[in-house]
Structure formats: structure tokens, C-alpha cells
Coordinates of N, CA and C in Angstrom, one line a residue:
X1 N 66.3 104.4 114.4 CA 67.6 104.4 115.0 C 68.6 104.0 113.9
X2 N 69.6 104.7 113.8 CA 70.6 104.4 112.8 C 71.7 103.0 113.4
X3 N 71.9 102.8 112.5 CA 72.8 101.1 112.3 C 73.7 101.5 113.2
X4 N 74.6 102.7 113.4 CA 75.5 102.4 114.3 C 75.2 102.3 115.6
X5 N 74.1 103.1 116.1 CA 73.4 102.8 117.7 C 72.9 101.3 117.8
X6 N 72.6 100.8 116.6 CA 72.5 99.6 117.4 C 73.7 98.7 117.5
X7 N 74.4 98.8 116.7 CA 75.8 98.1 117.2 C 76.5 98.2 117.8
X8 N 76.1 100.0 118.3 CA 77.1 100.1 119.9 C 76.1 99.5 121.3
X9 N 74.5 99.2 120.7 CA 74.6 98.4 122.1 C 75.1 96.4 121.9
X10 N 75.3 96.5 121.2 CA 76.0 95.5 120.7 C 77.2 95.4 121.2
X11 N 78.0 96.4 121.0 CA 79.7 96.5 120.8 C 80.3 95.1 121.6
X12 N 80.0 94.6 122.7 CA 80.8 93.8 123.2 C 80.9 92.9 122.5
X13 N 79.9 92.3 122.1 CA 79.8 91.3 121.1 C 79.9 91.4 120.1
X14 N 80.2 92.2 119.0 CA 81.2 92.4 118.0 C 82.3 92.8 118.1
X15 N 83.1 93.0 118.8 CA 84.5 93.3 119.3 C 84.7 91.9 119.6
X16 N 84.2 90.7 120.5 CA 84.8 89.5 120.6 C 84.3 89.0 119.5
X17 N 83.3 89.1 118.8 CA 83.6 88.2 117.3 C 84.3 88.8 116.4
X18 N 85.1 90.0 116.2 CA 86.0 90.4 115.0 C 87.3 90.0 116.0
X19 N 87.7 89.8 117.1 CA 88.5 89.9 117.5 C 89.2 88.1 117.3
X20 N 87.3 87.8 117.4 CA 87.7 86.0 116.9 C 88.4 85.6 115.4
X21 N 87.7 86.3 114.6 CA 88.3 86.4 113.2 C 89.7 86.7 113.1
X22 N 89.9 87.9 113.4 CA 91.7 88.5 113.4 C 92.4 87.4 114.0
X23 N 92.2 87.1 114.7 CA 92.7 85.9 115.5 C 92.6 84.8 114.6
X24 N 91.9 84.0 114.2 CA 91.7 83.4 113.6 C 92.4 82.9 112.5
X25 N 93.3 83.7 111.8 CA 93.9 84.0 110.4 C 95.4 83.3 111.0
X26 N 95.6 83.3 112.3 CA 97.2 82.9 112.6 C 97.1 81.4 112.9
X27 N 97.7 80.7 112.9 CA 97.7 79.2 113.3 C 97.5 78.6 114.7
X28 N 96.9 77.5 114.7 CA 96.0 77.1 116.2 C 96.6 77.6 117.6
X29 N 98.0 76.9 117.7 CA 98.7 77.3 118.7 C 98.8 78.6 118.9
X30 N 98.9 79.8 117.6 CA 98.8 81.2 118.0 C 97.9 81.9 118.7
X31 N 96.4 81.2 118.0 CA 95.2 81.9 118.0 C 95.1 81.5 119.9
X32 N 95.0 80.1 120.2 CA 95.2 79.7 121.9 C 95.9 80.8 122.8
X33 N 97.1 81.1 122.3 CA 97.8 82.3 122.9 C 97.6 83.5 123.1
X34 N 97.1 83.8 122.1 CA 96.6 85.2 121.5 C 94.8 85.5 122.0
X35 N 94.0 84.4 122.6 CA 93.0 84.3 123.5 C 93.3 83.9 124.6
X36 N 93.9 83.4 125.2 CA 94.5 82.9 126.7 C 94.8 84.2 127.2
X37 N 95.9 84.8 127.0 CA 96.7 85.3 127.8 C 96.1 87.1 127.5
X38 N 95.7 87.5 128.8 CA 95.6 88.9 128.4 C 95.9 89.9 129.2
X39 N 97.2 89.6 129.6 CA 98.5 90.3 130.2 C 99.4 90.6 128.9
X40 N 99.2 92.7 129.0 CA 100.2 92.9 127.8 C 101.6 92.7 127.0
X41 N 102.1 92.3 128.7 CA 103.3 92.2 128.7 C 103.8 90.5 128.3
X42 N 102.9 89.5 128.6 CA 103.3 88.4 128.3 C 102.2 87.9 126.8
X43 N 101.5 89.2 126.6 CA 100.7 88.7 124.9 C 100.4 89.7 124.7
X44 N 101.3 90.5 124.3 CA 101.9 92.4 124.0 C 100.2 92.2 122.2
X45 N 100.8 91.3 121.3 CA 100.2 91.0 120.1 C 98.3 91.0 120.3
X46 N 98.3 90.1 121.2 CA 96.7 90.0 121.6 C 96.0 91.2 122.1
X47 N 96.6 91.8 123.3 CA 96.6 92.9 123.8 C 96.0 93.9 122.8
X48 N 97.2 94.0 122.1 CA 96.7 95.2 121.4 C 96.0 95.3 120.3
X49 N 95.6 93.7 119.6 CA 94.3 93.2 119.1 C 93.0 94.2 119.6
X50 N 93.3 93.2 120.6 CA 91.6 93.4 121.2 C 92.2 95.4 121.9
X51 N 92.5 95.7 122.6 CA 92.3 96.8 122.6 C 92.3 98.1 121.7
X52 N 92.7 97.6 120.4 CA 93.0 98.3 119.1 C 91.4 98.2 118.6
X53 N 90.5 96.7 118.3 CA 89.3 96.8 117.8 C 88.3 97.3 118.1
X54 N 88.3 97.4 120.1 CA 87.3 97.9 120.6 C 87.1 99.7 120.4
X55 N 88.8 100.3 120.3 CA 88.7 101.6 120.3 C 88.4 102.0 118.9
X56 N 88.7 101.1 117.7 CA 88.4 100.9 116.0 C 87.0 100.9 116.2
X57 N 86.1 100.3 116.7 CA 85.2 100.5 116.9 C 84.0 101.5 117.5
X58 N 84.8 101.9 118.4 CA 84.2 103.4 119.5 C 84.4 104.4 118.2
X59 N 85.3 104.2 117.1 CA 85.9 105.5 116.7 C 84.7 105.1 115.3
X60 N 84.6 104.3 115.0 CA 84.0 104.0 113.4 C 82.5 104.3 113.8
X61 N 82.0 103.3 114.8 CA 80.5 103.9 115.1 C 80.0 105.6 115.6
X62 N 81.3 106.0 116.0 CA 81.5 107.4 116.3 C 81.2 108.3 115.6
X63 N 82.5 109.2 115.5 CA 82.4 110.1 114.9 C 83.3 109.8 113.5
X64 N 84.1 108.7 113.3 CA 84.5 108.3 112.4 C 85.5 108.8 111.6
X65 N 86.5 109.7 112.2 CA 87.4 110.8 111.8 C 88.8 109.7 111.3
X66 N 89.0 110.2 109.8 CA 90.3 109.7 109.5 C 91.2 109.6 110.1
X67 N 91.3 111.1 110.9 CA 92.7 111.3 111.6 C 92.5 110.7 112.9
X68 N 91.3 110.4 113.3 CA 91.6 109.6 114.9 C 91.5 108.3 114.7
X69 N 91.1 107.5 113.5 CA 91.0 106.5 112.9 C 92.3 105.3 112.6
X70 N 93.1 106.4 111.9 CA 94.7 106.4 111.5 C 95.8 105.7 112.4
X71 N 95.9 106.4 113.6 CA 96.4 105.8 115.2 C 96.1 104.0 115.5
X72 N 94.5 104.4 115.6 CA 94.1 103.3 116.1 C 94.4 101.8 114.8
X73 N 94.3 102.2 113.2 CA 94.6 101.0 112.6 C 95.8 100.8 112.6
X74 N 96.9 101.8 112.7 CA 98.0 101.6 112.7 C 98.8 100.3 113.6
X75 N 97.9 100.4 115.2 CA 97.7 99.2 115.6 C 98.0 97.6 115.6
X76 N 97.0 97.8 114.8 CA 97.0 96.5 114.2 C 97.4 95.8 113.1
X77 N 97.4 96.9 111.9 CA 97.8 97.1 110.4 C 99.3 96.9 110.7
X78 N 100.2 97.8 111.6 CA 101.6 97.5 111.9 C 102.2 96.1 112.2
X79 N 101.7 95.3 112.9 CA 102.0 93.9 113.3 C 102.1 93.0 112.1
X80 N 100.5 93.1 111.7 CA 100.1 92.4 110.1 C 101.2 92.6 108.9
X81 N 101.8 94.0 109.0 CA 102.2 94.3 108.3 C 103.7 93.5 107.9
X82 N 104.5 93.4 109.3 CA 105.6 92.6 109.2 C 105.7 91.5 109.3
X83 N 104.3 90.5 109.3 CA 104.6 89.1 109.4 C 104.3 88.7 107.8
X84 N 104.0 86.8 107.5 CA 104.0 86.6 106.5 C 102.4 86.5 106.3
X85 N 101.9 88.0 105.7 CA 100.5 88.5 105.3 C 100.3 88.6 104.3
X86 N 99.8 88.3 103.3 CA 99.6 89.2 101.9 C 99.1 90.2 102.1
X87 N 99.2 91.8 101.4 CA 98.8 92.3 102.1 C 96.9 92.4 102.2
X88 N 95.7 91.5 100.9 CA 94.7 91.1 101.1 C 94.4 90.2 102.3
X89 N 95.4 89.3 102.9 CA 95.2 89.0 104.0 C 95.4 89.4 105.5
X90 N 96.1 90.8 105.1 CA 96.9 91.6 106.2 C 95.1 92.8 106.8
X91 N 94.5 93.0 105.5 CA 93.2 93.4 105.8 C 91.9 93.1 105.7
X92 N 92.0 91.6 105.5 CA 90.2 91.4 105.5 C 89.6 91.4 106.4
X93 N 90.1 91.7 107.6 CA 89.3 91.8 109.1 C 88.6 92.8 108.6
X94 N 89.1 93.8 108.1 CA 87.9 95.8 107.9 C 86.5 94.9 107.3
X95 N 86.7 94.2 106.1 CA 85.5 93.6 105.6 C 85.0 92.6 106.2
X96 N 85.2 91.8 106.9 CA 84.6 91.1 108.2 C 83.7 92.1 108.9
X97 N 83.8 93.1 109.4 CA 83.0 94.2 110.0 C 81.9 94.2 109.0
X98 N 81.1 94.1 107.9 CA 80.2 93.8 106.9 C 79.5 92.8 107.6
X99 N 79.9 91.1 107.0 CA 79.3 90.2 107.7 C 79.1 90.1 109.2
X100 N 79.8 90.8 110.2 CA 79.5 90.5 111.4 C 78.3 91.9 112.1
X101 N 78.1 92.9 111.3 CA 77.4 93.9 111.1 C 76.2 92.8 110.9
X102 N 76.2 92.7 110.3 CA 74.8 91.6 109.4 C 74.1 90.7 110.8
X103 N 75.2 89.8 111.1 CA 74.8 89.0 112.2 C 74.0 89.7 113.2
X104 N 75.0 90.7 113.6 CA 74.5 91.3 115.0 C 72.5 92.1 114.2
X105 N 72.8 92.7 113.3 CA 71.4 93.1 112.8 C 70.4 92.3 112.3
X106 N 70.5 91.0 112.5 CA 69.5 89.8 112.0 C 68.3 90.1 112.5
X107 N 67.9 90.5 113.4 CA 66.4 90.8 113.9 C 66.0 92.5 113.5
X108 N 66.9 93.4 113.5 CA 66.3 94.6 113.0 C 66.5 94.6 111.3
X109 N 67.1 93.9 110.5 CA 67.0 93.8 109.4 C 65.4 93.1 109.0
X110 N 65.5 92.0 109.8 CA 64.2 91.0 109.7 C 62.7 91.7 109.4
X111 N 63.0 92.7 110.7 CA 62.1 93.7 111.2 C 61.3 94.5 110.4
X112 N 62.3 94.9 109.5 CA 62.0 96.3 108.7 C 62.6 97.3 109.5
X113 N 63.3 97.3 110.8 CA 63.7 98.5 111.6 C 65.1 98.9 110.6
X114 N 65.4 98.7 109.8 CA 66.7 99.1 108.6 C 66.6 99.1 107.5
X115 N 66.4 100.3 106.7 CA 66.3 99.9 105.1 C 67.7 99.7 104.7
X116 N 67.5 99.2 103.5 CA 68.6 98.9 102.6 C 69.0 99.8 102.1
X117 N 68.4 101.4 102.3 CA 69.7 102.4 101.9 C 70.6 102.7 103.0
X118 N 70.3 102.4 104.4 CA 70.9 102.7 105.7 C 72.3 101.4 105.6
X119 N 71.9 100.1 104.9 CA 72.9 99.3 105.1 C 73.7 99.3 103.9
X120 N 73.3 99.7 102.9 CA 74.3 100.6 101.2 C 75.5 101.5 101.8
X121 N 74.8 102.5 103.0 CA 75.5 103.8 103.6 C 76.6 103.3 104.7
X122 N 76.0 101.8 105.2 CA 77.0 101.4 106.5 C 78.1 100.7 105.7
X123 N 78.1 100.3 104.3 CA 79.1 98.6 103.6 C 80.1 100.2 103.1
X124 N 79.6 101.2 102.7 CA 80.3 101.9 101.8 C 81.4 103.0 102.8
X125 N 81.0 102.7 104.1 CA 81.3 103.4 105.1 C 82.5 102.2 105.5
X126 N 82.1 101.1 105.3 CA 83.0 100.0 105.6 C 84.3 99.9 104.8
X127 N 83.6 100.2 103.3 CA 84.8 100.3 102.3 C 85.7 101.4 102.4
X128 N 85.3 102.5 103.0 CA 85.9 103.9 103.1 C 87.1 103.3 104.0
X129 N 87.3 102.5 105.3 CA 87.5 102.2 106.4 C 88.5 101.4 105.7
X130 N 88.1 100.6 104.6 CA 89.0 99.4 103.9 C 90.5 100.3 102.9
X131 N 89.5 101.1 102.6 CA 91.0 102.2 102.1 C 91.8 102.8 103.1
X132 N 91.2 103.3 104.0 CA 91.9 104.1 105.1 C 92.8 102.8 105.3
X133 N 92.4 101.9 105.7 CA 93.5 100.6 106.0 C 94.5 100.2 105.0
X134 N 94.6 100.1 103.7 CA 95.4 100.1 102.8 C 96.6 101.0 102.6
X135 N 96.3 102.4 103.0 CA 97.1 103.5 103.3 C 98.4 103.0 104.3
X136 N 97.3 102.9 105.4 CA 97.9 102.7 106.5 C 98.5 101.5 106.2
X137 N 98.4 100.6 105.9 CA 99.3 99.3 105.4 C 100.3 99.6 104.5
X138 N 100.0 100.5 103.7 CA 101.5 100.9 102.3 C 102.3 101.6 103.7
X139 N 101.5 102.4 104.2 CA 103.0 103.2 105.3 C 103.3 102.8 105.9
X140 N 102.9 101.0 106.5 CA 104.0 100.5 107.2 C 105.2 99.9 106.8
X141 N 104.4 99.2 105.3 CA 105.5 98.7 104.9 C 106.4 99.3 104.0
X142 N 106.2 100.5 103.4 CA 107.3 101.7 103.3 C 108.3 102.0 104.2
X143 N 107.8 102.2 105.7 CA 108.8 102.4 106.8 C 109.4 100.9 106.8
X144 N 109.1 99.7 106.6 CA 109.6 98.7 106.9 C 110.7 98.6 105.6
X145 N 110.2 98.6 104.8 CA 111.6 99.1 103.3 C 112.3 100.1 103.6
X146 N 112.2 101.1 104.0 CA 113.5 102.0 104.6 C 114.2 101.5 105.8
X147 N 113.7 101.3 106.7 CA 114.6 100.7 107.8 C 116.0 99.1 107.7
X148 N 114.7 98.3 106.5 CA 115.4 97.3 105.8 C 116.8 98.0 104.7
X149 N 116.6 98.8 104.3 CA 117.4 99.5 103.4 C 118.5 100.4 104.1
X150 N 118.2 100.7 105.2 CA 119.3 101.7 105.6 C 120.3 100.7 106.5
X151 N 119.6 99.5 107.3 CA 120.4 98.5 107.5 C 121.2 97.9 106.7
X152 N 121.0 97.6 105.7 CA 121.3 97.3 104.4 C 122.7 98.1 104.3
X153 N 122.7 99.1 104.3 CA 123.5 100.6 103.8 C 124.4 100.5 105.2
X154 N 124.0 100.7 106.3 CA 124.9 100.0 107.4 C 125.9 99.5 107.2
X155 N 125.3 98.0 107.1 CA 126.3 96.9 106.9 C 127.5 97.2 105.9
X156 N 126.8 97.4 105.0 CA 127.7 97.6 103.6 C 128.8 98.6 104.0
X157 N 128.0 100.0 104.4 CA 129.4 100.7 104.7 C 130.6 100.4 105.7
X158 N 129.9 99.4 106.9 CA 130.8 98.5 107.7 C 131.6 97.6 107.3
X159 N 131.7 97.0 106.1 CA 131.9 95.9 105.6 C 133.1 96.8 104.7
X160 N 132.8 98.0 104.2 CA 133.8 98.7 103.0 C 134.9 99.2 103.9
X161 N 134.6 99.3 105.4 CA 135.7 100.3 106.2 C 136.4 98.7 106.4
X162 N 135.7 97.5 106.9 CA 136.5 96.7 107.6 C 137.6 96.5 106.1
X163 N 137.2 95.9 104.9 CA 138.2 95.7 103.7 C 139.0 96.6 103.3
X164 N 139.1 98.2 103.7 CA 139.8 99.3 103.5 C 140.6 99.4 104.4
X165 N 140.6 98.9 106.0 CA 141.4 99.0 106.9 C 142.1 98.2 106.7
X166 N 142.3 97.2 105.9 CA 143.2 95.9 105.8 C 144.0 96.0 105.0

């Protein structure tokens, strides 16, 4: 049985432990919020956490397609993107999926039911996932430099009519 069938009978439980992680990274009061409340409307951020990982996940154990991939990190990668993240911190959740891959496989690793070329094929599959996310992170914050920039250009030309009408 390949690595990813067993982690989709897994899936619930690695979706609430990556979900714990992402969470994790924001400060106490957040993370409380961002687990408490899971009405979209009053924890829009949480929400689309956890709804974002679990389909990140349906898609990676899947069929694994960049372009249906793309959507779903955008997700998440977009939020991260505009708060105060580096962007190393805005993605180490992708590599969390490694270690929490590991956990959930502790008895078929144990086993012998997994060689170590199947788990070479799952970390590199992981790192593929870590670039796809870095993309997706330069394109958010490229749109976030243009939108910053054109407001920018706004103002200014607002500012040159108000001192010209005077």
C-alpha cells in the first residue's frame, strides 16, 4: 500500500494536527480564536485554515495536480502572506506535512510495511509542494506591491490636483 492510502485513512487526524501547527505560529489569544470559533463568518481566517488543509490534502494525497493545487494554497499562503510573516515563516506548515507524515506512519514504518525509497518519493513530493508554495507566496506578495503602489499613485495624483487647484 502506498504512503498516501495510508494517510488518507488517516486524513482526519492529520488535518487536525497540521491544522494545530498553522495555528500554532500566531499568538495564544489567536490560536484560542482561530480553534474556538468555526463559524466562517465570525472566524472567516480559521475557517478557511482548516477548510483549505483538508482539501490541500484530498488534493496532495490525490492526484496532486499543480493547477488544482494552486487555488487551494493560495488559501492560505494569501492571509500569511499579508501579515507579519517572514516569508520562511509564512511556509513551514508544507514541511510540517514531513514530520506529521512520520507520526501518523510510526507503526507501518516500524513494520517494514514502507521502504525508505517510498518515504525519499513522499519528502520530495513534499518539497515539490514547498516550491509550488513559494510561487504562490511571491504572487501574493507581488499583487500586494502593486495594489500598495497604485494606492500610492492615487494619493499622490490626489494630492498634485488638490495643490494645483489652489
Amino acid at each position: 500500500m502506498a504512503i498516501e492510502q495510508y494517510l488518507l485513512k488517516h486524513k482526519k487526524s492529520l488535518a487536525g494536527q497540521w491544522f494545530d501547527l498553522l495555528t500554532g505560529t500566531y499568538p495564544l489569544e489567536t490560536v484560542r480564536l482561530l480553534k474556538k470559533e468555526t463559524n466562517q463568518f465570525a472566524n472567516p481566517v480559521g475557517h478557511a485554515f482548516l477548510t483549505a488543509i483538508d482539501e490541500i490534502l484530498d488534493e496532495f494525497l490525490g492526484q496532486n495536480s499543480a493547477e488544482a493545487m494552486w487555488p487551494l494554497l493560495d488559501k492560505v499562503i494569501r492571509i500569511r502572506a499579508i501579515q507579519e510573516f517572514s516569508p520562511s515563516s509564512s511556509l513551514v506548515f508544507i514541511f510540517d506535512l514531513k514530520m506529521l507524515a512520520r507520526g501518523v506512519l510510526e507503526e507501518e514504518l516500524a513494520g517494514g510495511l514502507i521502504d525508505h525509497g517510498e518515504l525519499s518519493d513522499f519528502d520530495r513530493k513534499v518539497e515539490a509542494l514547498a516550491l509550488l508554495a513559494f510561487d504562490v507566496y511571491m504572487r501574493c506578495r507581488e499583487n500586494l506591491f502593486e495594489v500598495r503602489m497604485t494606492e500610492l499613485k492615487n494619493r499622490t495624483n490626489r494630492l498634485l490636483k488638490l495643490v494645483g487647484n489652489e
